[in-house]
Structures are given as structure tokens and as C-alpha cells.
Amino acid sequence: MSLDETSHKPHDRLAAFLAEDMAAVNTLIRDRMASEHAPRIPEVTAHLVEAGGKRLRPMLTLAAARLCGYAGAHHVRLAATVEFIHTATLLHDDVVDESRQRRGRPTANLLWDNKSSVLVGDYLFARSFQLMVETGSLRVLDILANASATIAEGEVLQLTAAQDLRTDEGIYLQVVRGKTAALFSAATEAGGVIAAAPEDQVRALHVYGDALGIAFQIVDDLLDYGGSSAVIGKNTGDDFRERKLTLPVIKAVADASEAEMAFWRRTIEKGHQGDGDLAEALAIMARHGAMERTRDDALAWADKAKAALAVLPPHDLRDMLSDLADYVVSRVN
Amino acid sequence: MSLDETSHKPHDRLAAFLAEDMAAVNTLIRDRMASEHAPRIPEVTAHLVEAGGKRLRPMLTLAAARLCGYAGAHHVRLAATVEFIHTATLLHDDVVDESRQRRGRPTANLLWDNKSSVLVGDYLFARSFQLMVETGSLRVLDILANASATIAEGEVLQLTAAQDLRTDEGIYLQVVRGKTAALFSAATEAGGVIAAAPEDQVRALHVYGDALGIAFQIVDDLLDYGGSSAVIGKNTGDDFRERKLTLPVIKAVADASEAEMAFWRRTIEKGHQGDGDLAEALAIMARHGAMERTRDDALAWADKAKAALAVLPPHDLRDMLSDLADYVVSRVN
């Protein structure tokens, strides 16, 4: 999602507050993506890293650590770790999805080839692993190992759940954790752990990251159908065309009449889609209030994220994280 | 390489000696490749794991740990870790190389698709990472993180070095460490570390694994050209057709006359190959003694592996590891 649309955005305030730490993270990322003998690696990585993602995940780590009073240097390593894992998953995702554009630029698999994307992704995973080991914290390693497994499992699940109308909200949530929330929650939790925060705060940071990530992804999935207004824009319906079972469709399928079920079977399961099918899908979803109920779910996850922050110490960063949760759902509210 | 060709093979003696440990490793592998919600994962993994690789790498870990007197249970986790990393790299390799056969069966990328191979490989990496964390040894994590980076860097290097006649023996060695030796040396070194062996023994185990892996890969590359006998068999010349710069070719290119250089440019750099070119390549290599010199290198690495074992305690396993080094090069000697 784009976070550039309003001024005083919490993301920009976080970036300003954490500017010095983020500069150190960027230096470390550039340093560690180098490879003396395989120049293909920094080429591919730089293409993606310098395309200017929002660096939301490393900022979550830095914010969590600072918020818990951390004054060391490991949070910078952790933040770079998290960004490397994210970049590696993007490289592999683009191969899996056969994507041609990412962040407004041609994808690495298009500019180079799938081979380079697979292998450079593996390299970034390995580099992230080295960085984590440097923090010397087995608990941090445990958190990130578990997140890595959740991410990979969620990706495979998404692959097999696509086109399968039996996909329910439970499976959707697992896919969403894999795609987004597992790395968000690992980013915030690891920040608390490295700061040696009390257990209840570490737990709260995990819950915050998890709920924020889920809200973030539900909003993304909702916007793919034009948001709750259900106006068809130029990018509307990509998930429908790719026959992905996202939350609005899952809700509509759960309540489907026999005729509607036949429609979903034809368009999602069999992939026979024609003119007017997207409009029909939106009409069916509107009939069951699927968009509104999806939006309500996103808002509830954002509320859960904000509520989790209560046990954390009062701090400008805490306010920014709370505002970030509101901001993430503001585009559909 | 196949290790089934003679009786009393050191590999079989290792398997017999370590049978109980290996049974525990196999149980752990089956247990950890399960995924409740993404059945694609165990399907793909089982296809590869149960195809019956030789499990050489996990046996190296077990042998190193036992040889150093280890009596705990972490060596089983480490051995499973090493096999998972190996399996993950095979899945990704087959995507990168567009392979259609592995261990005499169709590859996963052929049976399922490239997507599944990429994502299940990622899952196995993540699972291996969780297993290592369970050993609680930061030093083991450091060894395996570094090995992972060497493996991925070597793979990228191989991609960019292919078809490049400037590839020298130094680059070849890095590629070989990435393809084979980095995981061998991590397997043996980590076994020593988990056993809390003295530093000189840990170092020796690293040198042994590294040298054994290099010898193993050089032999493989030599056999691709029919071994030192240079007889053209049905599988001869795959590397030539794929325009890979392996050691025999690198040695021949380094000594090439102007006419020979033109031949290499046409066949390897430009990829214009026709009938008789493989025979011509073999003739050029024979002219420069490239096969014999490559074989001599393999023997020297095997000797280095055996010599490293001297500081390790006298033990049946030590003898088997020494014999294994001889056995690896026996097919070209």
C-alpha cells in the first residue's frame, strides 16, 4: 500500500524520529548486500532496495526497541535483517506470481531472469541469518526462525488455496500471516526482546505487529475490489482475475445462494471469466455486505493493535505506532 | 555421485555404524517436513527425500560428533538441519537449471511446478533454521549461517561464470565451495562444535569437510568428461553442452593456443556447438594433460582431507572418514 497520501502521516513521523537509526540501517544494508565475486547480487538487490520501499518493517523494529529504552546497536542489525527477509520474499514472490512490475519498476525476474531472483533471494536470506546471529540472542533467532517458517508455509498455502472455494477465514488468516503479519510481529517482538523489555511488553509488541499486519493486508485485499465503495478503478479486480480467495470473496461464498455458488465455481474454480463478471462479483458481494464486513474486520484488527500498546511505556513512538494502526485502515474507513 | 559400486564401501560402513542415529534423523526429518495446512509441502519434500539420496551430509555430522565423543541428542537435530538445507538447495537448483531428472525420478519442478519448488525450498530453509536454533549453540548457528551465504553466493557465481572464459581456478573453487564443500565443512565442523571438541579438532573437521567436498565435486566434474580415460559415454559432456567452466576446461583454456581459444570462444562463449565438438574438446584437453592434472588436483584434495584427520582421536569412524576420502576419488584414479 502507499502511505504517501496525506500529510502528517504516522509513517513519515516515524521516519523523521528514527532518521539516524534508519541511516545506519541503510548503510548496513548496502554494506551487506555487496558480494565481491558475484556482482549480480548487489545489482539485483539494489534494483529492489533502492526502488524506495517504505521500509516500514525495519522502522517497526527500531521503534519497538527505542520505545522500550534500548540504547545499543543490535536493533540496527535486526532492522536490516527484517528488511533483507522482506526483500528476499519479494524476489521469490515475483517469480512465483510471474510479476512484471514492483514498486513501479520492472521486476528483477523480468530484468534479469527467474534464476537470479531465486538465488539472490536465497543469498539475502543467508545474509539476514548472519546478521541475526551477530545479535547473539537465541531468542531473537527463535522468533525469526518461526516467522520464516510461517512466511514460507503461508506462501505455499496461498498457492494451493487459490481457486479453491473451500478456503475459509481460518486459512485466509494463515495466508495473511504468511504474507504480511508474521514479519510485522517478528519485527516488533524482536525489537522488544533485544531491548530486554518485560515479558508483557514483548507479548504486546507481538500482538501489535500481528494485528497491524493483518489489518494492513485485509485493507490491501479490500482495495483490490475498489474498497468499501466498490467503485471499479483501473487496478480493480486483479485478485478476481487471478482467482485468489481473499476475505470479501470468502465472506460472499460462505453466504452464497445456489446461483451465486455456480457463478463462483465458474469464475474462481474453473477460471472462465468474461466481460461483466467482475461487476457481477461486486454486486454479489454488495448483496451480502461482504465489503462492509471485511472493512469491519480490518477496523477490529486495527483496534486490537492499538489496544495492545496500552502496556507499553508512554512515548512519542507509542503514539506514532497507534496512529499508524489508524492510518493503515483509514483508506477504507 | 553414486557410492554403490563396490562392496565394503566406507559410506555403507558409516551407515551401519551410525544406523541408530540415522534412524532418529529420518524420524525427525519426516516429523518436521509435515505441514498441517499446506499438504503440498510434505508431498514435494517426500518426493525428494524418499528418493533415497545417500544422506552423506547428515552422516558427516553424526560421524564428527560421535568421533569427538558426543553423547547428547543435538547431533541428530544438526544432521537433519544439514539434510534440509541440502534438500532446499536441490529444489532451487532444479528450478535454476531447469532440470527434469534428479535421483532417477522426475524433478519436483516438473511434477508440480517451479512455484512449489521455490516455496517449499524456502520452507525447508526455515525449518532447518528452527532446528539449528533448538541446539542452542550460537556458534553452530554462525557456522551454518556462513555456509548458507557461501552456498548462495557460489550458486549466483556459477550462474554468471557460466560461458565466461575468464573464469579461473580461484572462481571455480568458490563455485565448488558453494555447490558442495561449504555444506560438507559446515556439517563436519558443527558436529565437532556440538561435541565441544578442542579447537584444533574443530578446525581439522572443517578442513576435512572442505577438502572432501572439493575432491567430490572435482571428481564429478571430471566424470562429466568421461573421467581421466576420456572415453565418451552416454552422459558425457553435459557440462560442455551447458557451457559450464569446470576445472578440466579451465586448465585447457589457460594453456590454449590461438586456434584452441577460437574453438572455446565458439563453443563455450557463443554456444555454437555441432557434431564432433565434444570429441574436439576432449582432444584439446588431452593435448594439455588437462584431465590428468584435474585428477591430480582431486587426489591432492583427498590427501588434504585425510591428513586433517590426524589430530582427531583414533576411532573406527576416523578410519571410515579417511577411507571415504579415498573412495570419493577412487573412480578417477
mmCIF file of C-alpha atoms in Angstrom, chain A residues 34-41 92-93 95-98 113-116 118-120 122-123 125-127 129-130 132-133 136-138 141-142 144-146 148-149 152-153 155-157 159-160 171 174, chain B residues 34-41 92-93 95-98 113-116 118-120 122-123 125-127 129-130 132-133 136-138 141-142 144-146 148-149 152-153 155-157 159-160 171 174:
data_model
loop_
_atom_site.group_PDB
_atom_site.id
_atom_site.type_symbol
_atom_site.label_atom_id
_atom_site.label_comp_id
_atom_site.label_asym_id
_atom_site.label_seq_id
_atom_site.Cartn_x
_atom_site.Cartn_y
_atom_site.Cartn_z
ATOM 1 C CA ALA A 34 27.777 -6.452 -1.537
ATOM 2 C CA SER A 35 29.435 -9.540 -2.961
ATOM 3 C CA GLU A 36 33.000 -9.274 -4.167
ATOM 4 C CA HIS A 37 32.827 -12.041 -6.710
ATOM 5 C CA ALA A 38 29.182 -12.163 -7.721
ATOM 6 C CA PRO A 39 28.276 -8.639 -8.874
ATOM 7 C CA ARG A 40 24.874 -9.918 -9.992
ATOM 8 C CA ILE A 41 23.885 -9.975 -6.308
ATOM 9 C CA HIS A 92 10.712 -15.111 -4.670
ATOM 10 C CA ASP A 93 7.105 -13.837 -4.757
ATOM 11 C CA VAL A 95 8.976 -15.407 -9.511
ATOM 12 C CA VAL A 96 6.025 -17.340 -8.103
ATOM 13 C CA ASP A 97 3.447 -14.776 -9.249
ATOM 14 C CA GLU A 98 5.226 -14.173 -12.574
ATOM 15 C CA ASP A 113 15.748 -13.872 -15.001
ATOM 16 C CA ASN A 114 13.957 -16.174 -12.574
ATOM 17 C CA LYS A 115 17.233 -17.902 -11.750
ATOM 18 C CA SER A 116 18.813 -14.710 -10.471
ATOM 19 C CA VAL A 118 15.654 -17.288 -6.789
ATOM 20 C CA LEU A 119 19.375 -17.358 -5.992
ATOM 21 C CA VAL A 120 19.739 -13.716 -4.930
ATOM 22 C CA ASP A 122 18.479 -17.188 -1.118
ATOM 23 C CA TYR A 123 21.576 -15.066 -0.673
ATOM 24 C CA PHE A 125 18.025 -14.951 3.425
ATOM 25 C CA ALA A 126 21.510 -16.209 4.271
ATOM 26 C CA ARG A 127 22.784 -12.669 4.847
ATOM 27 C CA PHE A 129 20.627 -15.068 9.026
ATOM 28 C CA GLN A 130 24.237 -13.939 9.524
ATOM 29 C CA MET A 132 20.696 -12.124 13.328
ATOM 30 C CA VAL A 133 23.456 -14.373 14.627
ATOM 31 C CA GLY A 136 23.916 -13.036 19.899
ATOM 32 C CA SER A 137 20.315 -13.522 21.019
ATOM 33 C CA LEU A 138 18.968 -17.053 20.709
ATOM 34 C CA LEU A 141 16.831 -16.181 16.355
ATOM 35 C CA ASP A 142 13.934 -18.306 17.542
ATOM 36 C CA LEU A 144 12.807 -15.008 13.273
ATOM 37 C CA ALA A 145 13.134 -18.725 12.529
ATOM 38 C CA ASN A 146 9.477 -19.211 13.429
ATOM 39 C CA SER A 148 10.418 -17.566 8.383
ATOM 40 C CA ALA A 149 8.573 -20.875 8.633
ATOM 41 C CA ALA A 152 7.045 -19.915 3.717
ATOM 42 C CA GLU A 153 4.125 -22.059 4.847
ATOM 43 C CA GLU A 155 3.077 -18.767 0.666
ATOM 44 C CA VAL A 156 2.635 -22.439 -0.149
ATOM 45 C CA LEU A 157 -0.834 -22.320 1.382
ATOM 46 C CA LEU A 159 -0.591 -21.301 -3.834
ATOM 47 C CA THR A 160 -2.771 -24.307 -3.021
ATOM 48 C CA ILE A 171 -6.971 -20.431 6.091
ATOM 49 C CA GLN A 174 -2.849 -18.098 7.909
ATOM 50 C CA ALA B 34 4.944 -32.105 7.864
ATOM 51 C CA SER B 35 2.655 -29.122 7.452
ATOM 52 C CA GLU B 36 -0.892 -29.397 8.736
ATOM 53 C CA HIS B 37 -2.416 -26.888 6.362
ATOM 54 C CA ALA B 38 -0.187 -26.986 3.317
ATOM 55 C CA PRO B 39 -0.057 -30.647 2.220
ATOM 56 C CA ARG B 40 1.886 -29.610 -0.874
ATOM 57 C CA ILE B 41 4.925 -29.213 1.379
ATOM 58 C CA HIS B 92 16.089 -24.411 -6.019
ATOM 59 C CA ASP B 93 18.910 -25.810 -8.179
ATOM 60 C CA VAL B 95 14.453 -24.662 -10.904
ATOM 61 C CA VAL B 96 17.563 -22.703 -11.816
ATOM 62 C CA ASP B 97 18.971 -25.460 -14.038
ATOM 63 C CA GLU B 98 15.535 -26.330 -15.469
ATOM 64 C CA ASP B 113 5.798 -26.522 -10.822
ATOM 65 C CA ASN B 114 8.612 -24.047 -10.288
ATOM 66 C CA LYS B 115 6.495 -22.118 -7.785
ATOM 67 C CA SER B 116 6.160 -25.107 -5.488
ATOM 68 C CA VAL B 118 10.822 -22.282 -4.833
ATOM 69 C CA LEU B 119 8.407 -22.004 -1.915
ATOM 70 C CA VAL B 120 8.895 -25.497 -0.494
ATOM 71 C CA ASP B 122 12.123 -21.702 1.335
ATOM 72 C CA TYR B 123 10.043 -23.663 3.816
ATOM 73 C CA PHE B 125 15.364 -23.490 4.830
ATOM 74 C CA ALA B 126 13.107 -22.038 7.518
ATOM 75 C CA ARG B 127 12.602 -25.460 9.112
ATOM 76 C CA PHE B 129 16.801 -22.728 10.786
ATOM 77 C CA GLN B 130 14.318 -23.673 13.537
ATOM 78 C CA MET B 132 19.510 -25.236 14.489
ATOM 79 C CA VAL B 133 18.076 -22.768 16.984
ATOM 80 C CA GLY B 136 21.030 -23.542 21.489
ATOM 81 C CA SER B 137 24.522 -23.077 20.095
ATOM 82 C CA LEU B 138 25.260 -19.642 18.663
ATOM 83 C CA LEU B 141 24.282 -21.018 14.039
ATOM 84 C CA ASP B 142 27.209 -18.895 12.963
ATOM 85 C CA LEU B 144 25.559 -22.644 9.276
ATOM 86 C CA ALA B 145 24.718 -19.002 8.520
ATOM 87 C CA ASN B 146 28.125 -18.562 6.907
ATOM 88 C CA SER B 148 24.325 -20.669 3.719
ATOM 89 C CA ALA B 149 25.809 -17.415 2.447
ATOM 90 C CA ALA B 152 24.004 -18.907 -2.241
ATOM 91 C CA GLU B 153 26.924 -16.763 -3.380
ATOM 92 C CA GLU B 155 25.268 -20.500 -6.950
ATOM 93 C CA VAL B 156 24.986 -16.945 -8.223
ATOM 94 C CA LEU B 157 28.654 -17.026 -9.166
ATOM 95 C CA LEU B 159 25.279 -18.554 -12.985
ATOM 96 C CA THR B 160 27.385 -15.569 -14.001
ATOM 97 C CA ILE B 171 36.453 -18.641 -9.099
ATOM 98 C CA GLN B 174 34.426 -20.637 -4.901
#
